[in-house]
Coordinates of C-alpha atoms in Angstrom, one line a residue:
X1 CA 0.0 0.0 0.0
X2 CA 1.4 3.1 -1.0
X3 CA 0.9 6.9 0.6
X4 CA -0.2 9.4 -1.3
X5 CA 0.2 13.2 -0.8
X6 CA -3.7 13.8 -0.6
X7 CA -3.8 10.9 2.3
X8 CA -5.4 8.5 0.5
X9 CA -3.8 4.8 0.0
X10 CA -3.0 3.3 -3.6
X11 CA -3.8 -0.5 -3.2
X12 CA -2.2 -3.0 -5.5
X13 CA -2.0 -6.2 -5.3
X14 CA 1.0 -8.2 -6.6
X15 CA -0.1 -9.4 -10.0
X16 CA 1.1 -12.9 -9.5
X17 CA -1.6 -13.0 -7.2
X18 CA -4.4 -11.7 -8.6
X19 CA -7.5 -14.5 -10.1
X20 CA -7.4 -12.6 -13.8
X21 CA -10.8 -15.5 -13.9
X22 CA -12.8 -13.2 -12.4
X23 CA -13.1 -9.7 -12.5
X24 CA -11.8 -7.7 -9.8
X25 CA -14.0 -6.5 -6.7
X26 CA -11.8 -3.8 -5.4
X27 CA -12.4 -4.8 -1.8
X28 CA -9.6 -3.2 -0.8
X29 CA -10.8 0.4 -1.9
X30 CA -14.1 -0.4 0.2
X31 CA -12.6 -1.2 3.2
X32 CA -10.4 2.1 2.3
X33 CA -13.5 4.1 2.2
X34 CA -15.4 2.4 5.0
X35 CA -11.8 4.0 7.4
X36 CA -12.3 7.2 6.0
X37 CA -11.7 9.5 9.2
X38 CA -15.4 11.3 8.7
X39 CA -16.7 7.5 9.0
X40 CA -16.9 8.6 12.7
X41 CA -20.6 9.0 14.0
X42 CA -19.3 10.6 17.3
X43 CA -17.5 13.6 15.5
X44 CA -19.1 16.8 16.7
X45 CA -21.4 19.0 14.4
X46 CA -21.5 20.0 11.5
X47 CA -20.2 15.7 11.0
X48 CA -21.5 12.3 12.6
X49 CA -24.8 11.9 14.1
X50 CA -25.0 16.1 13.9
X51 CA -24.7 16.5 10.4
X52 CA -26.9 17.7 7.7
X53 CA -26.5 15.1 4.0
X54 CA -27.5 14.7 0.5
X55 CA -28.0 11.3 -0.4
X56 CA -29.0 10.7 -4.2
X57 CA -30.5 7.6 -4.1
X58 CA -32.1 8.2 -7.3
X59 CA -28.1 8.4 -9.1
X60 CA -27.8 6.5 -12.7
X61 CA -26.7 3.3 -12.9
X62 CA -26.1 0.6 -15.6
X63 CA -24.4 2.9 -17.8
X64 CA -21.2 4.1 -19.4
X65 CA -18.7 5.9 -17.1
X66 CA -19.0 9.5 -19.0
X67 CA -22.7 10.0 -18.4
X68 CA -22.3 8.7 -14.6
X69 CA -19.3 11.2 -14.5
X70 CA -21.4 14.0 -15.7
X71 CA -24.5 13.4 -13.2
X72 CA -21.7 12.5 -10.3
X73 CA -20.6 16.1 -10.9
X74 CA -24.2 17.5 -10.8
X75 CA -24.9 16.0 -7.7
X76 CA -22.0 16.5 -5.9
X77 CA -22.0 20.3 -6.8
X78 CA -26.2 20.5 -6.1
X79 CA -25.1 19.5 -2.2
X80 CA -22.3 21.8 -2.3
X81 CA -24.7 24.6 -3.3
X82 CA -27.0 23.5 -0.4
X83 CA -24.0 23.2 2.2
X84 CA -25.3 19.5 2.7
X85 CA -22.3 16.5 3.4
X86 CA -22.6 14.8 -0.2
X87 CA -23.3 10.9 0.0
X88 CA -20.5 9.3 -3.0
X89 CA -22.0 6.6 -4.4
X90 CA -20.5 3.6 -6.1
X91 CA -19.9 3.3 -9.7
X92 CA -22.6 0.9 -10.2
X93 CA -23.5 -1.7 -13.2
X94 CA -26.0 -3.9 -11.6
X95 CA -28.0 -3.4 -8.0
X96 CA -28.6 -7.4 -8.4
X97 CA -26.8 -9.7 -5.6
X98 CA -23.1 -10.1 -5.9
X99 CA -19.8 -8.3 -6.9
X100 CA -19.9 -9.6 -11.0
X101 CA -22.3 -8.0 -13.8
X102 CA -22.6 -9.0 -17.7
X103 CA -21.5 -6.6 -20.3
X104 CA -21.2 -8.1 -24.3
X105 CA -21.4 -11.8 -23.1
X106 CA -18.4 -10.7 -20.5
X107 CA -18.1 -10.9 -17.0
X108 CA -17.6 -6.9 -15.3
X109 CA -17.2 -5.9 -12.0
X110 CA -20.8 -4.8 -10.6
X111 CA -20.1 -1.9 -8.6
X112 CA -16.4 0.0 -8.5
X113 CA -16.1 2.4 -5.4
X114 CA -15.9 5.7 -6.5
X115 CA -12.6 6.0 -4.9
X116 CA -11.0 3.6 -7.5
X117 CA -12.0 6.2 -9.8
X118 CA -11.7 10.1 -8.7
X119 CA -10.2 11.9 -5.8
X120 CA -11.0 14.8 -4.4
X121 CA -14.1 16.4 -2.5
X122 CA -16.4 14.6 -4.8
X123 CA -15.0 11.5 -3.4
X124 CA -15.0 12.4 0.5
X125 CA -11.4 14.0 0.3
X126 CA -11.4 17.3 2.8
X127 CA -12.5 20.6 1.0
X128 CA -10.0 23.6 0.9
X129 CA -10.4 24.9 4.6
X130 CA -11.6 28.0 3.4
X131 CA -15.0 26.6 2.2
X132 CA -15.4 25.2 6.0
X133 CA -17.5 21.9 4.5
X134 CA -17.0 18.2 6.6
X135 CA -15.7 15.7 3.6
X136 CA -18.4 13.5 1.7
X137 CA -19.1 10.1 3.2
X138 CA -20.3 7.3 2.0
X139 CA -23.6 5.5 1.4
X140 CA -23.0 2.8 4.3
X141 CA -22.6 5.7 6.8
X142 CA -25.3 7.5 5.7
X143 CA -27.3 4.9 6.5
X144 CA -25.8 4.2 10.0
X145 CA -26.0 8.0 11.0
X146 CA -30.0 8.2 9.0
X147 CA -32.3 5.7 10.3
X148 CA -35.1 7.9 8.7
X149 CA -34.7 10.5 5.9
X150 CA -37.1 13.1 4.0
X151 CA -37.4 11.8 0.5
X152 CA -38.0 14.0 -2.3
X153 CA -38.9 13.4 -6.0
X154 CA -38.1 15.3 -9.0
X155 CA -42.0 15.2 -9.7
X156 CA -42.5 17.2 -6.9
X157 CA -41.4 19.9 -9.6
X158 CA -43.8 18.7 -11.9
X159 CA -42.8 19.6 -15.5
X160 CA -41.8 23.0 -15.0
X161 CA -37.6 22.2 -15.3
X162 CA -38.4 20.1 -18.2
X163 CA -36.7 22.6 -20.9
X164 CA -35.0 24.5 -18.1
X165 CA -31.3 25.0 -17.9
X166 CA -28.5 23.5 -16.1
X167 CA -28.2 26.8 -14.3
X168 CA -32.0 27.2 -13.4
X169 CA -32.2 23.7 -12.6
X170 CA -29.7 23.5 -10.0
X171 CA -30.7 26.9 -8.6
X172 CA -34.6 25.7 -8.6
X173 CA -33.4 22.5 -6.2
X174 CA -31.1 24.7 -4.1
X175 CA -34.5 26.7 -3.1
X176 CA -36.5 24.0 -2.6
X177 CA -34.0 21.7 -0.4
X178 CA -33.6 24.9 1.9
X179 CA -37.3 24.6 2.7
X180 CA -36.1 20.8 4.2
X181 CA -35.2 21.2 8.1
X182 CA -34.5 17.1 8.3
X183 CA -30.5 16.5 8.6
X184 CA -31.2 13.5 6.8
X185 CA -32.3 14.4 2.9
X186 CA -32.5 11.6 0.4
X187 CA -33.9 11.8 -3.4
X188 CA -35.7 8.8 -5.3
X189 CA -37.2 7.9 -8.4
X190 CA -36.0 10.1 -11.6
X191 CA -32.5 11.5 -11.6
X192 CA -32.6 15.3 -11.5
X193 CA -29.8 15.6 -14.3
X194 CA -30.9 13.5 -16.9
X195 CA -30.1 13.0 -20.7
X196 CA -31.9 15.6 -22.5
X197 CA -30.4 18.3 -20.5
X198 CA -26.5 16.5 -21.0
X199 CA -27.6 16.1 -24.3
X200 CA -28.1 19.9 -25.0
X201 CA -25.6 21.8 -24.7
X202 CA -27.1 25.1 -25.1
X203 CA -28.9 24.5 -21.8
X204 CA -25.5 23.6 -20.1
X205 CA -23.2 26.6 -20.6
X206 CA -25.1 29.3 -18.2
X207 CA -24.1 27.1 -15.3
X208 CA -20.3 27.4 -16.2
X209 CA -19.2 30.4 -14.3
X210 CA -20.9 28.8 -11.0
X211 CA -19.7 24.9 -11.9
X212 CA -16.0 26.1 -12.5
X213 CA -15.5 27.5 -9.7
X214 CA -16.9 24.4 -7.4
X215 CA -14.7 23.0 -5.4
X216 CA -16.2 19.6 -6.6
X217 CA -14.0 20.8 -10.4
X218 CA -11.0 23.2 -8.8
X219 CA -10.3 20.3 -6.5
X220 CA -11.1 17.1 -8.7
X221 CA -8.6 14.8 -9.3
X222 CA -8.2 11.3 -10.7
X223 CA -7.5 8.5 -8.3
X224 CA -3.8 7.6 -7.6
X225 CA -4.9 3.8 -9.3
X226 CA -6.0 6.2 -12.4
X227 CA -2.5 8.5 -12.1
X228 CA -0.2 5.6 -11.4
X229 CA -1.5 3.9 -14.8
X230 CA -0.5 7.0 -16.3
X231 CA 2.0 7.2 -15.1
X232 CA 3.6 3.5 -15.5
X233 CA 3.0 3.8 -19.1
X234 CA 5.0 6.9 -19.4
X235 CA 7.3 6.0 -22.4
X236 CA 4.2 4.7 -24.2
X237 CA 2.5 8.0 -23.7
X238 CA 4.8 11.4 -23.5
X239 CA 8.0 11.5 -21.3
X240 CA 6.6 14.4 -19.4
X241 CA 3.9 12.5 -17.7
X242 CA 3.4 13.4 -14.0
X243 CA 6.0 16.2 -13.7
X244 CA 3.3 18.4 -12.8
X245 CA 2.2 17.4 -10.1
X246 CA -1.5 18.0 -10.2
X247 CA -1.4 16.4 -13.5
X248 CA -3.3 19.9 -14.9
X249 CA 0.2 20.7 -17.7
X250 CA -0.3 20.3 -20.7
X251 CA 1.8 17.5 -22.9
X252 CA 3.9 19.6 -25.0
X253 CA 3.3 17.9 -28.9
X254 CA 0.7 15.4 -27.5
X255 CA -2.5 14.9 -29.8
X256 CA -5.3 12.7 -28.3
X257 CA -7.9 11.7 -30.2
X258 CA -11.2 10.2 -29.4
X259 CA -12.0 7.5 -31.6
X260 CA -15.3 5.3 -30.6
X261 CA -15.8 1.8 -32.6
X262 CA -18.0 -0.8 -31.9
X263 CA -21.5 -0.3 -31.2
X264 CA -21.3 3.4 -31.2
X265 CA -22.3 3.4 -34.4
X266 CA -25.8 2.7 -33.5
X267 CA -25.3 5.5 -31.1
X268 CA -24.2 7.8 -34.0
X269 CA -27.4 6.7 -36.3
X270 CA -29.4 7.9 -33.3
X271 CA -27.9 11.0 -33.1
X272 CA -28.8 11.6 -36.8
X273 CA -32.5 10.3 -36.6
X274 CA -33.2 13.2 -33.8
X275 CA -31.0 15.7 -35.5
X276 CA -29.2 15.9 -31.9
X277 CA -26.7 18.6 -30.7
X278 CA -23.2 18.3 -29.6
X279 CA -22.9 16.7 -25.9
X280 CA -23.4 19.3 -22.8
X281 CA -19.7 21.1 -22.7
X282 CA -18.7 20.1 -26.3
X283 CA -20.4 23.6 -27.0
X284 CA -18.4 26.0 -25.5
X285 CA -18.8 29.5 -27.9
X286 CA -14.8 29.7 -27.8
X287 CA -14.2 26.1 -29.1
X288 CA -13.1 26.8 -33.2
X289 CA -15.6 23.6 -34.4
X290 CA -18.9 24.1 -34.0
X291 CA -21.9 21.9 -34.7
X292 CA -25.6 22.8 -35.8
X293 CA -27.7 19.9 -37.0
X294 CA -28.3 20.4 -40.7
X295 CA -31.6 21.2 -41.8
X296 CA -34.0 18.2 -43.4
X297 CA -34.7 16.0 -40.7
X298 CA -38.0 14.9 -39.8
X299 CA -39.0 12.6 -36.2
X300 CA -37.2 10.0 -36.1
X301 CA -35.6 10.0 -39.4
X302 CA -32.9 11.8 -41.3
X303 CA -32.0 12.5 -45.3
X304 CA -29.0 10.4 -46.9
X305 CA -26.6 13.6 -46.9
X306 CA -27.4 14.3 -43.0
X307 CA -26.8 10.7 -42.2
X308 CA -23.2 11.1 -43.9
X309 CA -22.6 14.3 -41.9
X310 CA -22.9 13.0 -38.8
X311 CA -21.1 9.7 -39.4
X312 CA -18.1 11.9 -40.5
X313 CA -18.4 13.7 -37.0
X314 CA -19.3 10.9 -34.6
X315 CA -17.7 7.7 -36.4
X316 CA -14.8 9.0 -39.1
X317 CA -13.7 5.9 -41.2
X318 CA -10.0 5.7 -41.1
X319 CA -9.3 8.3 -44.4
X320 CA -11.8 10.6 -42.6
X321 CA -9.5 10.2 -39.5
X322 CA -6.5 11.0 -41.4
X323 CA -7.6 13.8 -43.0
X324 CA -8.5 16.1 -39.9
X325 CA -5.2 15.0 -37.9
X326 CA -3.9 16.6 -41.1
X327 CA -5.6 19.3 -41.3
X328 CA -4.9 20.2 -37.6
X329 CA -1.1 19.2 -37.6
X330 CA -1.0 21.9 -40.4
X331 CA -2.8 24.8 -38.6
X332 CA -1.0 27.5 -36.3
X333 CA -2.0 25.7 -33.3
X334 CA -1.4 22.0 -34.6
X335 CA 2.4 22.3 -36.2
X336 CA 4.2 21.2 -33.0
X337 CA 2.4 17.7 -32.8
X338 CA 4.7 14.8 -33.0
X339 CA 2.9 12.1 -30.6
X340 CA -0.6 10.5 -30.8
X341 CA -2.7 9.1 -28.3
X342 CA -6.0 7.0 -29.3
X343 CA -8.6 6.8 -26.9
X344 CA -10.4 3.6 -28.0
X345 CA -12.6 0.5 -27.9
X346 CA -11.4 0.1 -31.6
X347 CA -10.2 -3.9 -32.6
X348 CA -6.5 -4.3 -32.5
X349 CA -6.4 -4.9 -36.1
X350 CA -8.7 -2.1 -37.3
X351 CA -6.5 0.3 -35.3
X352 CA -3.1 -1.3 -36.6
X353 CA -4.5 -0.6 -40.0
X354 CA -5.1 3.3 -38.3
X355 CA -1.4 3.3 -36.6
X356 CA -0.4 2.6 -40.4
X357 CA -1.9 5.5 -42.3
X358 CA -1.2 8.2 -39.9
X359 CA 2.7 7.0 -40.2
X360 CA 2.5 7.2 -44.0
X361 CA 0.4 11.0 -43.7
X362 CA 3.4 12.2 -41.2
X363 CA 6.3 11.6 -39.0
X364 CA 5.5 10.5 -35.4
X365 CA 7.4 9.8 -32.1
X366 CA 5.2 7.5 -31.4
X367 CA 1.3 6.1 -32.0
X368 CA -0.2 4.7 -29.1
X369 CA -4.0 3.6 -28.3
X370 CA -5.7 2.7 -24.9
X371 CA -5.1 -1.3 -26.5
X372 CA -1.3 -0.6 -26.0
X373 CA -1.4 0.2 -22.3
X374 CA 0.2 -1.7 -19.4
X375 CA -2.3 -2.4 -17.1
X376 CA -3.0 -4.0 -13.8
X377 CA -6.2 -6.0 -13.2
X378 CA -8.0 -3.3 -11.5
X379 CA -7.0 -1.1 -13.7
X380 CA -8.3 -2.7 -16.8
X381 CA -11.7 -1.8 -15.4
X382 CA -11.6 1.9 -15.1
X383 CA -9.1 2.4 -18.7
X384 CA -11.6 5.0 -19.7
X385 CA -10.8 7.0 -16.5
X386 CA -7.1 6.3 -17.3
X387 CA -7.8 7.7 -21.1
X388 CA -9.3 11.0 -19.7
X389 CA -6.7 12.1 -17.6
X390 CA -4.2 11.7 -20.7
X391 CA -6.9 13.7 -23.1
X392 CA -7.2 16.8 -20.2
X393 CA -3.4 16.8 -20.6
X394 CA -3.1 16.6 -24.3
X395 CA -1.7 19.5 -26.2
X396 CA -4.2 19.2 -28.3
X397 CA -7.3 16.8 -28.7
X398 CA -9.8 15.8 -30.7
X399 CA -12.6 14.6 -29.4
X400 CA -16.3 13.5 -30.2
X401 CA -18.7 16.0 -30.2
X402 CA -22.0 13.9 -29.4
X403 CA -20.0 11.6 -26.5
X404 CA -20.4 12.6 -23.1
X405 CA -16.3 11.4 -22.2
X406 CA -14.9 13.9 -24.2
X407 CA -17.6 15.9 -22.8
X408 CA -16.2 15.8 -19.5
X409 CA -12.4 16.0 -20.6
X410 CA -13.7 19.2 -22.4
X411 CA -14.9 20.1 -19.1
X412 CA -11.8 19.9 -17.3
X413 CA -9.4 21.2 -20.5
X414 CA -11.4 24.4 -20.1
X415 CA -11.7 24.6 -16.1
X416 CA -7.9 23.9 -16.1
X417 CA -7.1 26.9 -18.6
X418 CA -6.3 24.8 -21.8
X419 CA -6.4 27.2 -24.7
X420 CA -9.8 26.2 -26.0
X421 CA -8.1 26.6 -29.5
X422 CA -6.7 23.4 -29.2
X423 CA -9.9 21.2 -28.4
X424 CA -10.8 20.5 -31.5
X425 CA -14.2 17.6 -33.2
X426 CA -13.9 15.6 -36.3

């Protein structure tokens, strides 16, 4: 077990002695979390038995890590906004019996602890002292310390947040959870930050100014299982991984790239039948690409030439790929670039055939795709988390306008001070 400077513990096993049969359960991280010094239910108010918590029982589950991410954020900064102890939640696949889930015919872990995943407030690290806030805690001692809690609904708004945004949304709840005296608030049924709104970014920007300045973004931070991936893979990646220590620098000549396969194509064909928008904070105004659905769709349904738009933008064949890294590598802001990343579910051999054309189009120190990294077990489960923390770094990156992981890398690129020049779409 290995210290880390924020006080948390990095807990790897030897890999010699790790069942690869299985997927892993993290156990280790739970007891972690469960020994958490705010675990304590005699600490004196605002904390223990005297404190007042937001537990979002109604939190998404079953789903890809970048939506989770996004609503995880939501939540975390809604109890922050209420000066409420925010109840972290598992990373959840399945709420049936046991610690393994089914995903593509393939055994998965069924719930990672948060902790695996993020640091920071949002994961019951202390806030700065100046925001004078007691850490998050987890669900188990929420439920020791709240024998009984008042349970809200987001019907209790009844449609009139449906085509609000983010900003009035969040600042609608924050008025009505100050009209709660119970310590001991817990939410049910819908989740109060759902797709439509993550999938509009127009309704996402006018919370910006308040988000990025949250503790729950100036204080996030991957989790040293995340970091150390990074940074073990350092000669795979860019030799000045992890010299900054907050992991916040950019990668001088480093272009990521986010390049979904598989059955996000079905995702992208959706996209086009509903004539959708770029993904939540893939719309900043300052961002060079921007995205308006074409004219000529109907419900449901889209014309030939639209369908081909948003294929080139949400799943670029490999020419299409090599085309726009061109196209960037030549502009003012792209000339530098001499390393690739891929972040990628891609087939070895479909991005082998990628790795080649992009060395015939240019000279590179070196290709490398989330299928080349050195990995533990536990690691292997959370690579997505491991891909974003080298695209917030990336000197530039290219990302994918309708997902909601570049999304959130977007998110951080911008809240870290990246020049928004250099976040770029296909």
């Amino acid at each position: 077990m290995t210290s880390t400077s924020s006080g948390e513990h990095l807990h790897l096993l030897p890999e010699s002695s790790v069942d690869t049969s299985v997927p892993p359960n993290y156990h280790s991280w739970h007891v972690a979390e469960m020994n958490l010094p705010q675990h304590d239910v005699n600490l004196p108010a605002p904390q223990g038995k005297e404190g007042r918590y937001l537990m979002m029982n109604n939190h998404i589950w079953g789903i890809g890590w970048g939506n989770v991410l996004q609503e995880l954020i939501f939540n975390a900064h809604l109890a922050y906004r209420t000066n409420r102890t925010f109840v972290f939640y598992n990373y959840t696949w399945s709420v049936d019996p046991g610690d393994i889930a089914m995903y593509n015919d393939k055994p998965i872990p069924a719930r990672i602890p948060i902790t695996a995943l993020l640091s920071g407030p949002i994961a019951g690290a202390p806030f700065p002292p100046a925001e004078k806030l007691p850490p998050a805690v987890s669900t188990e001692f929420y439920r020791q310390v709240c024998q009984n809690s008042t349970r809200l609904r987001k019907d209790v708004m009844g449609t009139s947040l449906q085509d609000a945004s983010a900003s009035v949304i969040v600042q609608a709840w924050v008025d009505r959870i100050s009209q709660v005296d119970d310590p001991c608030l817990e939410f049910e049924g819908d989740q109060l930050f759902d797709v439509w709104l993550f999938g509009d970014g127009q309704r996402m920007l006018d919370i910006w100014p308040s988000l990025s300045q949250s503790p729950i973004i100036t204080e996030f931070a991957w989790s040293p299982l995340i970091l150390s991936a990074v940074e073990t893979n350092r000669d795979l990646v860019h030799p000045a991984v992890a010299r900054d220590p907050k992991h916040r620098a950019p990668l001088p000549g480093l272009l990521a790239m986010h390049v979904r396969r598989g059955d996000f194509v079905d995702h992208c064909m959706h996209f086009a039948n509903w004539s959708s928008q770029y993904n939540a904070f893939n719309s900043f105004p300052q961002f060079p690409d921007r995205f308006t659905p074409p004219e000529g769709g109907g419900w449901g349904i889209n014309t030939p030439e639209n369908y081909a738009k948003y294929m080139d933008r949400c799943f670029p064949d490999i020419p299409s790929i090599v085309k726009r890294v061109m196209e960037i590598k030549a502009s003012a802001t792209g000339r530098q670039l001499d390393r690739i990343y891929v972040l990628t579910n891609g087939p070895r051999e479909w991005l082998a055939e990628l790795k080649e054309a992009l060395r015939r189009a240019a000279t590179w120190k070196s290709i490398t795709t989330s299928r080349d990294m050195r990995l533990s077990w536990e690691q292997k489960f959370v690579a997505q988390a491991v891909d974003m923390q080298i695209a917030q770094q990336a000197d530039v990156f290219i990302g994918n306008g309708f997902s909601s992981l570049t999304s959130n890398v977007n998110m951080f690129r911008m809240a870290y001070g990246l020049p928004p020049e250099k976040t770029r779409f296909w």
